[in-house]
Coordinates of C-alpha atoms and ligand atoms in Angstrom, one line a residue:
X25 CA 110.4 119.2 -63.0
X26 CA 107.8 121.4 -61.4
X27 CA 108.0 124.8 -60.5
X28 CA 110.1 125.2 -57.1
X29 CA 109.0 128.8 -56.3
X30 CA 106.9 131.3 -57.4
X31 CA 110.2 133.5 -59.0
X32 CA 111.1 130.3 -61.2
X33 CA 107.6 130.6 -62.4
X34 CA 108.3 134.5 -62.8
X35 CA 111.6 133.6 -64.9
X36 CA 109.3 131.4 -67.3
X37 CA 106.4 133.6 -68.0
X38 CA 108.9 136.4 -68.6
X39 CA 110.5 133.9 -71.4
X40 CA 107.3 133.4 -72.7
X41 CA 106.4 137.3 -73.2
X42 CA 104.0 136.8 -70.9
X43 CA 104.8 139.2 -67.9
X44 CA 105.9 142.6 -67.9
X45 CA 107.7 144.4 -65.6
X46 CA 107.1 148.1 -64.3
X47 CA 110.0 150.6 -62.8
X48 CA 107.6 153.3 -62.5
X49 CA 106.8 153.8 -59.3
X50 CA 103.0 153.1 -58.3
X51 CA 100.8 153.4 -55.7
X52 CA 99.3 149.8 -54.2
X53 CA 96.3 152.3 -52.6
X54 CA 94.1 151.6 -56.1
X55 CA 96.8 153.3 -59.1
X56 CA 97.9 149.3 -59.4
X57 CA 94.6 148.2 -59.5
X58 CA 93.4 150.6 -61.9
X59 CA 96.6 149.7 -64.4
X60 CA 95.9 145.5 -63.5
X61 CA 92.2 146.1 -64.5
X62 CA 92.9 147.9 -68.0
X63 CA 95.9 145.0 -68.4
X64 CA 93.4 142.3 -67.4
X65 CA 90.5 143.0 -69.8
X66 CA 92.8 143.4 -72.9
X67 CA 94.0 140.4 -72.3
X68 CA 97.5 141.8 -71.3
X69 CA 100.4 139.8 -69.2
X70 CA 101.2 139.6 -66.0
X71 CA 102.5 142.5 -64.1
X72 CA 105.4 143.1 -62.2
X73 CA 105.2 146.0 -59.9
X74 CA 108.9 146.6 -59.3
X75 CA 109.0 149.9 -56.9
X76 CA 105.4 150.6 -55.6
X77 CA 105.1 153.3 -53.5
X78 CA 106.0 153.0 -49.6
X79 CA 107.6 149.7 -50.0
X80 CA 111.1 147.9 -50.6
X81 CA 108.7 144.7 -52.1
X82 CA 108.0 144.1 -55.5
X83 CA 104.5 143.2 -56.2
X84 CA 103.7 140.4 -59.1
X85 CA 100.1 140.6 -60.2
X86 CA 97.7 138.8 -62.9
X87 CA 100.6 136.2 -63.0
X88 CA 97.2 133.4 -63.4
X89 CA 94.9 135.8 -65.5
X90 CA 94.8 134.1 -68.7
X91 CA 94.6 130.3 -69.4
X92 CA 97.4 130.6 -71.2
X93 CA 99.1 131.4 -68.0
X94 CA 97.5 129.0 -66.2
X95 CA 99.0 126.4 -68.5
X96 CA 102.1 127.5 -68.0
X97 CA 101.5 126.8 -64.1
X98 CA 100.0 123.7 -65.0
X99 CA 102.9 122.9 -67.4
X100 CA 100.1 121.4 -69.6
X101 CA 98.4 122.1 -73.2
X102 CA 95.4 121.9 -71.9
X103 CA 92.9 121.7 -69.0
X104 CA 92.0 118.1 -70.7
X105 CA 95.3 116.8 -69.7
X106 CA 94.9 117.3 -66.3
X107 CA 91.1 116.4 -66.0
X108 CA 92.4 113.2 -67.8
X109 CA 95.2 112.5 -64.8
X110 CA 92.5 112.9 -62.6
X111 CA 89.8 110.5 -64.6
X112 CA 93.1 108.2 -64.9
X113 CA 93.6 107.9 -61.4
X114 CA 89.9 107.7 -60.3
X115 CA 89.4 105.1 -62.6
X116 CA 91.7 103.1 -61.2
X117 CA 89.3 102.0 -58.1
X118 CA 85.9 101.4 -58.0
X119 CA 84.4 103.4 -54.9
X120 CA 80.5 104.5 -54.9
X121 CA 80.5 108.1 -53.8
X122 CA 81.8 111.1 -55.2
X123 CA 83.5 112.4 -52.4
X124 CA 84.3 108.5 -51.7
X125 CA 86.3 108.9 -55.3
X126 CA 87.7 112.2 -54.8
X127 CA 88.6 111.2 -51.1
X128 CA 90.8 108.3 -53.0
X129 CA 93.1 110.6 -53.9
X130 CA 95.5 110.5 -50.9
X131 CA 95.5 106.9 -51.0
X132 CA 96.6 107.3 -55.0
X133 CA 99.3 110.1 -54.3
X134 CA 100.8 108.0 -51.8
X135 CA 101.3 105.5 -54.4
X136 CA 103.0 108.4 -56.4
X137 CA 104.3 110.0 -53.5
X138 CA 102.8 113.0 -53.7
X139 CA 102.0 113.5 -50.3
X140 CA 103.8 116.7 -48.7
X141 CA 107.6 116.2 -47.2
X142 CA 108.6 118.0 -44.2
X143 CA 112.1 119.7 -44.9
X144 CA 114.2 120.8 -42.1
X145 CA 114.3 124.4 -43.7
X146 CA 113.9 126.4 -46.7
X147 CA 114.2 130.0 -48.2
X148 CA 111.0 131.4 -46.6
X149 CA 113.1 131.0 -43.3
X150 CA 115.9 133.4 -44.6
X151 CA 114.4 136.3 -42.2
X152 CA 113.0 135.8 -39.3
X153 CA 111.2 138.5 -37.5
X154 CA 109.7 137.9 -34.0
X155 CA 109.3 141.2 -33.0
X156 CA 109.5 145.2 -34.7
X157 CA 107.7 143.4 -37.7
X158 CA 105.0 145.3 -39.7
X159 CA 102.5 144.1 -42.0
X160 CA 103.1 147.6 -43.3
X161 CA 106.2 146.9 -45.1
X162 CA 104.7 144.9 -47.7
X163 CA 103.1 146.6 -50.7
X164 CA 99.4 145.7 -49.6
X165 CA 96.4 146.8 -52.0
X166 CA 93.8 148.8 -51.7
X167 CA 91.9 147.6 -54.8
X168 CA 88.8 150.3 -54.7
X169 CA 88.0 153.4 -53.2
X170 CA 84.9 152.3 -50.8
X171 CA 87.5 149.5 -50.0
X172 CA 87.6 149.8 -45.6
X173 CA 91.9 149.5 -46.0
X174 CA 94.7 147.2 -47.0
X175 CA 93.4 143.6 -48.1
X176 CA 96.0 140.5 -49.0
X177 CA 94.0 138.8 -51.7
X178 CA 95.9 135.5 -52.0
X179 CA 96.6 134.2 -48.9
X180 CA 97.6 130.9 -48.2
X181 CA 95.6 130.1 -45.1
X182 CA 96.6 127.6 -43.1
X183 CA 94.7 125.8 -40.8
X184 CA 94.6 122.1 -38.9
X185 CA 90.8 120.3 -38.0
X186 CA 91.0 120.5 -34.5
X187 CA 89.1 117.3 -34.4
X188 CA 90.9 115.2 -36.8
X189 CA 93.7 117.2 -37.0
X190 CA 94.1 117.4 -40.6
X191 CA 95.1 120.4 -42.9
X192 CA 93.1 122.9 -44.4
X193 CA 94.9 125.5 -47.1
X194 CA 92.3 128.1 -48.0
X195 CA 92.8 131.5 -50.1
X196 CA 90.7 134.3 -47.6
X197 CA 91.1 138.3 -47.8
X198 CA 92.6 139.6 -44.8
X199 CA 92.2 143.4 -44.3
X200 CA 95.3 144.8 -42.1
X201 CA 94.2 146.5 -39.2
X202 CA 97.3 147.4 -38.0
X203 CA 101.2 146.2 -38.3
X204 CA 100.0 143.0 -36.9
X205 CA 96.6 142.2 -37.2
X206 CA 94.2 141.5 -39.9
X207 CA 90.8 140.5 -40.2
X208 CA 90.0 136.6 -41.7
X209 CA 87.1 136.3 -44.0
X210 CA 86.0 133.2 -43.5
X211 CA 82.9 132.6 -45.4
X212 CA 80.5 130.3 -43.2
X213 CA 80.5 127.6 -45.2
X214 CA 84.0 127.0 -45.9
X215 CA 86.7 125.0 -44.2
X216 CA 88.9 127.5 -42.2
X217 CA 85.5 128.5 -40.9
X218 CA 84.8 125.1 -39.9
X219 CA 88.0 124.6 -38.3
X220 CA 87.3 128.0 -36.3
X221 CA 83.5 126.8 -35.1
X222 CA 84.9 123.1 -34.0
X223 CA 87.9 124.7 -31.7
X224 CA 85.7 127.5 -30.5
X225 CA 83.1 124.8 -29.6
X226 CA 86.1 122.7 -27.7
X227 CA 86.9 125.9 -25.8
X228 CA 85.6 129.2 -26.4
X229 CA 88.2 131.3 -24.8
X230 CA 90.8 129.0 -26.7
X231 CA 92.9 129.9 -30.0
X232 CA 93.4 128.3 -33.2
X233 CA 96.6 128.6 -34.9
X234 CA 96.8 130.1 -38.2
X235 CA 100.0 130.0 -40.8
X236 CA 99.3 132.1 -43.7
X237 CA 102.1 131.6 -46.7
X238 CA 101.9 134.1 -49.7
X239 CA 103.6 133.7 -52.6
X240 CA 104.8 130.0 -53.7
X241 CA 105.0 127.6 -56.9
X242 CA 101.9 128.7 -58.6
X243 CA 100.0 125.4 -58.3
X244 CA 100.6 125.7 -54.7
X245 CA 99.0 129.2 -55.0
X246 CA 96.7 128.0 -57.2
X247 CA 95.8 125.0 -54.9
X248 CA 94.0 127.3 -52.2
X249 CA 91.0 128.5 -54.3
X250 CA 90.3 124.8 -55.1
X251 CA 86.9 123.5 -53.9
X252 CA 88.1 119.9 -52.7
X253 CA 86.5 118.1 -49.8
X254 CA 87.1 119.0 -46.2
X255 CA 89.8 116.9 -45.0
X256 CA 91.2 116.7 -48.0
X257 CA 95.3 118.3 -47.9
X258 CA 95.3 120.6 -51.0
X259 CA 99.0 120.4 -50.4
X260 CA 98.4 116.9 -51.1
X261 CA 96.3 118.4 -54.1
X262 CA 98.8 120.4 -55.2
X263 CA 101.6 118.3 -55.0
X264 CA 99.2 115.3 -57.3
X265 CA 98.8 118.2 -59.7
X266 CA 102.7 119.8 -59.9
X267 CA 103.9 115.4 -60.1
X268 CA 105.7 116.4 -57.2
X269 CA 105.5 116.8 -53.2
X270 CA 105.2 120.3 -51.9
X271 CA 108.1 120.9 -49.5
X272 CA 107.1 122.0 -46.2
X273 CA 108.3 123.5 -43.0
X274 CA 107.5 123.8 -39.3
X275 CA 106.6 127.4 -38.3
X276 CA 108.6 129.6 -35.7
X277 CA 106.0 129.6 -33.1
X278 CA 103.1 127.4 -33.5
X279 CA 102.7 123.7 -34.8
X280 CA 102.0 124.1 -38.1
X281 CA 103.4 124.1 -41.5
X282 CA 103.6 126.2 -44.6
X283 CA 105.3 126.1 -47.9
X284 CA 109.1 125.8 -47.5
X285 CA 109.8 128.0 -51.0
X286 CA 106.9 130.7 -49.9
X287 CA 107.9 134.1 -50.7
X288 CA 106.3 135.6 -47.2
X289 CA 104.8 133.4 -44.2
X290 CA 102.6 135.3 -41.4
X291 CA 102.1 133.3 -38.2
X292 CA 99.8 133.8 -35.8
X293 CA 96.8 133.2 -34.0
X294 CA 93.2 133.2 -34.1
X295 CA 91.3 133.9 -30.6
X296 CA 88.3 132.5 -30.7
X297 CA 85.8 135.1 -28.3
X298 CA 87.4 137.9 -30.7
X299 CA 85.2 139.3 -33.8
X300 CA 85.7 142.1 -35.8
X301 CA 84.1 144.3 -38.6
X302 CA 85.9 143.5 -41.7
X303 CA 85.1 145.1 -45.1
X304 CA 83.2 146.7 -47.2
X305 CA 85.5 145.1 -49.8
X306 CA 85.3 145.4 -53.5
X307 CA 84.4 142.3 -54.5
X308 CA 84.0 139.6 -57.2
X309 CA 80.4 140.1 -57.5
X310 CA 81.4 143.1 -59.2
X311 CA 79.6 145.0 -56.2
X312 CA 81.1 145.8 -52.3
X313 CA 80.6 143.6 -50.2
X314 CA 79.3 145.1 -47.2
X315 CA 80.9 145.3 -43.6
X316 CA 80.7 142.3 -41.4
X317 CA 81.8 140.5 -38.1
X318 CA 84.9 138.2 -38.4
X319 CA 87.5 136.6 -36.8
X320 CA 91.1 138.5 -36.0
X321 CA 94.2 137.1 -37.0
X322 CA 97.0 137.9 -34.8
X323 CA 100.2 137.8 -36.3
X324 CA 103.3 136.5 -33.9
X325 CA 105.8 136.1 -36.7
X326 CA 107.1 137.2 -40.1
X327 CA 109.8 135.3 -42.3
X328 CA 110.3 135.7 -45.5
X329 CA 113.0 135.6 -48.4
X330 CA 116.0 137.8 -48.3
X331 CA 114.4 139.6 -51.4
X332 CA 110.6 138.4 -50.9
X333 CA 108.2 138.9 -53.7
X334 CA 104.3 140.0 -52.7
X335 CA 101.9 137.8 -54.6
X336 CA 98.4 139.2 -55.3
X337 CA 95.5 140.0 -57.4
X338 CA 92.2 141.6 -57.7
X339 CA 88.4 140.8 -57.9
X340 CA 86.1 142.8 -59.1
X341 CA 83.6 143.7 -61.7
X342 CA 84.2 140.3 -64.5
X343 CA 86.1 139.4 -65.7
X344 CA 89.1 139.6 -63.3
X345 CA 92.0 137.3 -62.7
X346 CA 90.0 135.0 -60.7
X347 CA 87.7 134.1 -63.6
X348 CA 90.3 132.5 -65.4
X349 CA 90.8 130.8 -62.3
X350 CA 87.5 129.8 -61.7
X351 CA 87.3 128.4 -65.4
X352 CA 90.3 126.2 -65.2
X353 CA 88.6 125.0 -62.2
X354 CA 85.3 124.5 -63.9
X355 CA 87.5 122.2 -66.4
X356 CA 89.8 120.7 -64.4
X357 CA 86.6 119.3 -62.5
X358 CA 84.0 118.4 -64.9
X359 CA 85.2 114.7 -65.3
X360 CA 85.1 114.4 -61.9
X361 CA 81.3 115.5 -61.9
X362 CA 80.6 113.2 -65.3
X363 CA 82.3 110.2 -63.0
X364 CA 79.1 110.5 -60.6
X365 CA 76.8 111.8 -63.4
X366 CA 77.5 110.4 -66.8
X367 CA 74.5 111.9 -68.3
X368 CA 75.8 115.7 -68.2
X369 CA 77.9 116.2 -71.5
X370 CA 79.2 119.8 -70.5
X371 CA 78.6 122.6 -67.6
X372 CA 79.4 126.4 -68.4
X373 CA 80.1 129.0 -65.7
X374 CA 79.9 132.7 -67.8
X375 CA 81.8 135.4 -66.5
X376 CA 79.1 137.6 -65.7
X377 CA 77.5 134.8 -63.7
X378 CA 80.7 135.5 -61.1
X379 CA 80.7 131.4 -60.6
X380 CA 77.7 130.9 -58.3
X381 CA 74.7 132.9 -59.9
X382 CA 74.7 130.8 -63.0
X383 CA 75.4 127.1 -64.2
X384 CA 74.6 126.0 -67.6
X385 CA 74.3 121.6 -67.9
X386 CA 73.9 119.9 -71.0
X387 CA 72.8 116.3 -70.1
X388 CA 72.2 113.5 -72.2
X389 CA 68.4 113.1 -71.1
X390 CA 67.0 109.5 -70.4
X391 CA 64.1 109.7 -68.0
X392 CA 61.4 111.7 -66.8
X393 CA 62.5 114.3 -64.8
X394 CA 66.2 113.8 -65.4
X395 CA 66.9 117.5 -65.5
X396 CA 65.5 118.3 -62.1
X397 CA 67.7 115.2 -60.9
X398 CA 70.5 117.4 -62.1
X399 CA 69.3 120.5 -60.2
X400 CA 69.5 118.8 -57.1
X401 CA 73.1 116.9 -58.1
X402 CA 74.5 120.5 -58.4
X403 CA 73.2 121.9 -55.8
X404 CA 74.5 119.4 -53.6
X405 CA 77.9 119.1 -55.0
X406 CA 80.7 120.8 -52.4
X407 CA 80.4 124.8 -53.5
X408 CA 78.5 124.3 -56.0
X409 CA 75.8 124.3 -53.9
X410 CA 75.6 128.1 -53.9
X411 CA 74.6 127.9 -57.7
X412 CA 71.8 130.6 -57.7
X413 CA 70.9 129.7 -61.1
X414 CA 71.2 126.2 -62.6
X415 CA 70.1 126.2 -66.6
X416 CA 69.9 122.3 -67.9
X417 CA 69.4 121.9 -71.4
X418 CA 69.6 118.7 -73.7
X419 CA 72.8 117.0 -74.9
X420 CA 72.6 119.0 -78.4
X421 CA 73.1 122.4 -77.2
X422 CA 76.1 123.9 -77.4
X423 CA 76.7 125.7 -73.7
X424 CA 79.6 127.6 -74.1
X425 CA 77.7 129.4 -76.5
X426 CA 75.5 131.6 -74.6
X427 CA 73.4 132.9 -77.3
X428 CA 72.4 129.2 -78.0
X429 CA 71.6 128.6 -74.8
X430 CA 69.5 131.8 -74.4
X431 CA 67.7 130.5 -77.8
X432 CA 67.1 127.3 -76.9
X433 CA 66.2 127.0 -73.1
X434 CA 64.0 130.0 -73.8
X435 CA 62.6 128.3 -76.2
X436 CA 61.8 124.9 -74.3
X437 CA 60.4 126.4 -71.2
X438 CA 57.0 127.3 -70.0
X439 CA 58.1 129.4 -67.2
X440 CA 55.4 128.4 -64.6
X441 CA 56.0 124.8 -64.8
X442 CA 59.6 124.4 -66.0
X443 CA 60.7 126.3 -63.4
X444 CA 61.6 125.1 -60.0
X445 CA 62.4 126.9 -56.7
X446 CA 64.6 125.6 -53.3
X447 CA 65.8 127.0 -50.5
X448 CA 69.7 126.1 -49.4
X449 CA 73.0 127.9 -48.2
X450 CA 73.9 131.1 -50.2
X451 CA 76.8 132.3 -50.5
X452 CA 78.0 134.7 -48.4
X453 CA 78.6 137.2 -50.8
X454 CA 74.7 137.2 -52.0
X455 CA 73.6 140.7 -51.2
X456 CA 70.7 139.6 -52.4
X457 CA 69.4 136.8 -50.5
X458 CA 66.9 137.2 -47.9
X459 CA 69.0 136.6 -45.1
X460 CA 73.1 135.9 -45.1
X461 CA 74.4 132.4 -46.0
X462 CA 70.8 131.4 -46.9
X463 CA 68.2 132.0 -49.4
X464 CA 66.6 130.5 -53.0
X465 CA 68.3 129.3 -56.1
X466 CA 66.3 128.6 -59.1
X467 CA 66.4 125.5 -61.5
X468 CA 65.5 125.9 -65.1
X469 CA 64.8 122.7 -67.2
X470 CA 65.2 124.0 -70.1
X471 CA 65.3 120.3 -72.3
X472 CA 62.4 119.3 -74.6
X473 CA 59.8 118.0 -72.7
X474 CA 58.6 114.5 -73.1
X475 CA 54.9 112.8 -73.2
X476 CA 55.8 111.0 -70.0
X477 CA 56.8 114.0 -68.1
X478 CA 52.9 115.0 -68.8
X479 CA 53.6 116.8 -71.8
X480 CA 51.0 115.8 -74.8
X481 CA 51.7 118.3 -77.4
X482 CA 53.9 117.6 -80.3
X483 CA 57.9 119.0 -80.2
X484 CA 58.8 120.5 -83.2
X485 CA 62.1 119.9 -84.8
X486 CA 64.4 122.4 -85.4
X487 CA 64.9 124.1 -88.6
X488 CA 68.1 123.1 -90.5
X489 CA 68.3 123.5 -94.5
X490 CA 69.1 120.0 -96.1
X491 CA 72.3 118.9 -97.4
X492 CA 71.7 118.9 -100.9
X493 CA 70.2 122.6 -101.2
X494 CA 73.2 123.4 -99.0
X495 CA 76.0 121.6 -102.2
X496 CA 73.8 123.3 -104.7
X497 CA 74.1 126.6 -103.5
X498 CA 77.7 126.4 -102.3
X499 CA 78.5 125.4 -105.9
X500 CA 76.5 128.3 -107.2
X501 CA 78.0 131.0 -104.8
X502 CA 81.1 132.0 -106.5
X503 CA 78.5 133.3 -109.6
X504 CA 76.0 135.4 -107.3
X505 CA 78.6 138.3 -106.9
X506 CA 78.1 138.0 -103.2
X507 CA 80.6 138.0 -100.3
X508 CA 82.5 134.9 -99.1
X509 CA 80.3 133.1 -96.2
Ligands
FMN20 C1 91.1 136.1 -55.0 C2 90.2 135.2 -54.2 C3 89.8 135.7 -53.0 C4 89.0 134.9 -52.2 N1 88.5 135.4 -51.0 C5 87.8 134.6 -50.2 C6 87.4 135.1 -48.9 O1 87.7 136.2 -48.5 N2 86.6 134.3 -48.1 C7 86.3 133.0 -48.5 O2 85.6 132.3 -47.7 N3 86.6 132.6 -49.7 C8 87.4 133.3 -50.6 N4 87.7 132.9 -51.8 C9 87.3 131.5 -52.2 C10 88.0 130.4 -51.5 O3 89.4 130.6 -51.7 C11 87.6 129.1 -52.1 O4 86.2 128.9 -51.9 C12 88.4 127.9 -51.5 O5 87.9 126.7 -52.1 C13 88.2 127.8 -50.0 O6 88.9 126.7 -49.5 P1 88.2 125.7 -48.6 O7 87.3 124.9 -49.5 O8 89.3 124.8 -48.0 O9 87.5 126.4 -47.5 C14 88.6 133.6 -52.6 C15 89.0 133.2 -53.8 C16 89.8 133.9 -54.6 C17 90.3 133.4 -55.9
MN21 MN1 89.6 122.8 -48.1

C-alpha cells in the first residue's frame, strides 16, 4: 500500500529513526535554515519543526534529503528497482522515439490503472477559507539573508495546457508578497511557463488558473521536480511510481484539481498583462539568484487539514536536499536514456556541478565520432539540455569516481581539438551566460582517440601490474612488517 499522505510518510520515517522532531521554538526567517543546513551536510534526518515562531503550523523539512529517505518514499531497495519497472514497462512496446516511449506511459498506467481518480472530497477540504485568509499564517522560510522575503520551496504547481487542456504539476518558488499574493518563478523553458505564454498568446488580458497543493504522499511531492515530457500528467507519473492512483479533487473556485490528501491547497489565479520582480533568492547554484520579472499568483482560496502540516526545503550551496533529489532522478532515468542510446554505460551528475553545469557519460564507443554524437543526444534530451558541461569518456572509466574521470579524460584530450563548443537554451539560473536563458555549453570527448577519427599516433595502454607479481607479493606481505593493504 502506498503512502496516503504525507503524515503517514512522517509516521514511517519517524519508525525508522529517520526524522526528528524539535519543540524548541524557531524562527522560519533563516534560524531553520541554518539548523536544516548543519542537519543536511552531516547526513542528519529529517526535521520536524514543531512550534516555529509566529505560526500555529508545524514545518517538516529534509524529509527527502538522503537516499535512504528517498527509498523509504519509494518503498524500494533501490533506485534499480524502479528504473527496472520503468525498463519493464517500456519494453513492452516497440515505439521509435524517446519521448514516443516515455509518452507510452499513460497508455501502460491505464492498463494498471494508474491514471488519477477524481474523489468527491478529501482531508485537504477540511477548512475552507474564501476570505480573511493569509499566506502569513503558515511558517514560510526565509532561507538567506540577501533572500527578497518569504519563499514556499515545494509547491505543487498546478496548471492545465490551455491548448490541449492537459495537466502540468511543477515544483516553482513563490515569494509572498503579501497575505495573498506571491510571485511564480517560472523558468522560460519549463512547462508552467509554457502554459502561461500559450493562454497569454489566446488572450493577453486573460487569466490562467493556478492550484498550488503543498504537502502530500511524498512521491506526489516528489513527482513535481521530475523532468518528464510536456503533456505528460506527473499525477499520472506519480501514481505509475506509488502502484497506485493519486486521489484528486476539484478546487473551490476554479476548474482544476489538486491532491485530495494535500496538507495545504492555494487557489488562485494568474493574470496574464501582470509581471513582477521576484527574488534575489538564494539559490541551488549555491549563489543568489538575482531579481527578475515574473508572473503574480493571486490567491482566491485556502483549504487545508484541520491540523495542516507545511512541507518545505532549502537550496543552496551543495549539497542540499535537492541533490539527493536530483540523484535519484539521475537513476531513476538512466535506463530510459540507455533505451534510446545503448552505447552509454553510466552518466554522473556531482554535486558541485548543481545538475546542469556538469554531466559525466561513459559510452561504449563504436564509431568515429561517437562521443560528439552523445554531446548532441544530451543536449537535446528534455532539461538536460541546459548541461553546461558534458564530459564523455570510454566504457572503462569508472564515472562516479571523479578522480578517475579527472585522470583519465585529462589524460585523453588535446584541448584544442577534443573540445567542442554550441550555443542552446541556458538555464535560467546561469548567471553566467551571456544573455538569460541562452548561452554556450561545452563538450569534452574525453575517449581514446582512434586512427579513423584522424588520429595516427599510437595509444598507450594503461599501466596495471600483472597477476602473477600481484600473488607473489600478496603471499610475501605478511613477512615485510608492513601495514595491511
Ligand atoms: C526545491 C526546488 C525548487 C525549484 N524551484 C524552481 C523554480 O523556482 N522555477 C523553476 O522553473 N523550476 C524550479 N525547480 C525545478 C523544477 O521543479 C523542475 O525543473 C520540474 O521538472 C519542472 O516541471 P515541468 O517540467 O513540468 O516544468 C525547482 C526544483 C526544486 C527541487
Ligand atoms: Mn511537466
Amino acid at each position: 500500500m502506498a503512502y496516503q499522505d504525507l503524515r503517514e510518510f512522517v509516521k514511517r520515517l519517524e519508525k525508522s529513526g529517520e526524522l526528528k522532531r524539535i519543540s524548541a521554538e524557531v524562527d522560519p526567517v533563516l534560524e531553520i535554515s541554518e539548523i536544516t543546513q548543519r542537519v543536511t551536510r552531516s547526513g542528519g534526518p529529517a526535521l520536524l519543526f514543531e512550534h516555529p515562531k509566529g505560526s500555529r503550523v508545524p514545518l517538516l523539512i529534509n524529509a527527502l534529503g538522503s537516499e535512504r529517505r528517498i527509498h523509504l518514499a519509494l518503498e524500494v531497495d533501490s533506485f534499480a528497482e524502479v528504473a527496472e519497472r520503468i525498463r519493464g514497462f517500456l519494453d513492452m512496446q516497440a515505439p521509435q522515439g524517446l519521448l514516443d516511449k516515455i509518452k507510452m506511459l499513460p497508455k501502460l498506467a491505464e492498463l494498471g490503472s494508474f491514471f488519477p481518480k477524481t474523489v468527491k472530497t478529501g482531508p485537504c477540504k477540511e477548512v475552507v477559507e474564501r476570505e480573511g485568509f493569509s499566506l502569513l499564517e503558515f511558517p514560510i522560510l526565509q532561507c538567506w539573508p540577501q533572500d527578497a522575503g518569504r519563499f514556499i520551496t515545494w509547491p505543487l504547481v498546478i496548471t492545465r495546457n490551455p491548448e490541449t487542456g492537459k495537466r502540468n504539476v511543477g515544483v516553482y518558488r513563490m515569494q509572498v508578497f503579501d497575505e495573498r499574493t506571491t510571485g511564480m518563478h517560472w523558468q522560460t523553458q519549463k512547462h508552467g511557463a509554457e502554459h502561461f505564454r500559450r493562454a497569454r498568446a489566446a488572450n493577453r488580458e486573460g487569466r490562467i488558473e493556478v492550484a498550488v497543493a503543498i504537502g502530500a504522499d511524498p512521491v506526489t511531492c516528489l513527482a513535481g521536480i521530475l523532468p518528464i515530457p510536456p503533456d505528460l500528467d506527473e499525477m499520472m507519473f506519480a501514481g505509475f511510481l506509488r502502484r497506485e492512483p493519486v486521489e484528486m479533487v476539484a478546487c473551490e473556485t476554479c476548474s482544476l484539481e489538486v491532491p485530495a490528501e494535500a496538507e495545504i491547497v492555494l487557489e488562485g489565479y494568474v493574470d496574464l498583462a501582470e509581471m513582477r520582480a521576484e527574488g534575489p533568492f538564494g539559490d541551488h547554484t549555491g549563489f543568489y539568484s538575482l531579481e527578475g520579472e515574473y508572473p503574480v499568483f493571486h490567491v482566491t482560496c485556502v483549504t487545508h487539514r484541520r491540523d495542516p502540516l507545511y512541507l518545505t526545503t532549502i537550496v543552496g550551496p551543495p549539497p542540499q536536499e535537492d541533490f539527493y533529489m536530483g540523484h535519484a532522478v539521475e537513476r531513476i532515468f538512466l535506463p530510459v536514456m540507455q533505451m534510446q542510446y545503448p552505447e552509454i554505460v553510466d552518466v554522473a551528475m556531482p554535486a558541485e556541478g548543481i545538475f546542469h553545469n556538469l554531466m559525466i557519460v561513459a559510452i561504449r564507443k563504436s564509431y568515429p565520432g561517437h562521443a560528439r554524437k552523445i554531446m548532441n543526444a544530451i543536449w537535446s534530451l528534455g532539461q538536460a539540455m541546459f548541461t553546461k558541461v558534458v564530459v564523455v569518456v570510454d566504457h572503462d572509466v569508472n564515472v562516479q569516481n571523479f578522480r578517475e574521470v579527472a585522470w583519465k579524460a585529462l589524460c585523453a584530450i588535446d584541448p584544442e581539438r577534443d573540445v567542442q563548443f554550441v550555443l542552446g537554451p541556458a538555464d535560467t539560473l546561469d548567471h553566467a551566460a551571456r544573455r538569460q536563458d541562452f548561452g554556450s555549453k561545452m563538450g569534452i570527448d574525453g575517449t581514446r582517440k582512434w586512427a579513423s577519427e584522424g588520429f595516427e599516433r599510437p595509444w598507450p595502454d594503461e599501466i596495471r601490474m600483472n597477476q602473477a607479481t600481484q600473488q607473489r607479493i600478496d603471499a610475501l606481505w605478511p613477512k615485510l612488517g608492513l601495514d595491511k593493504r
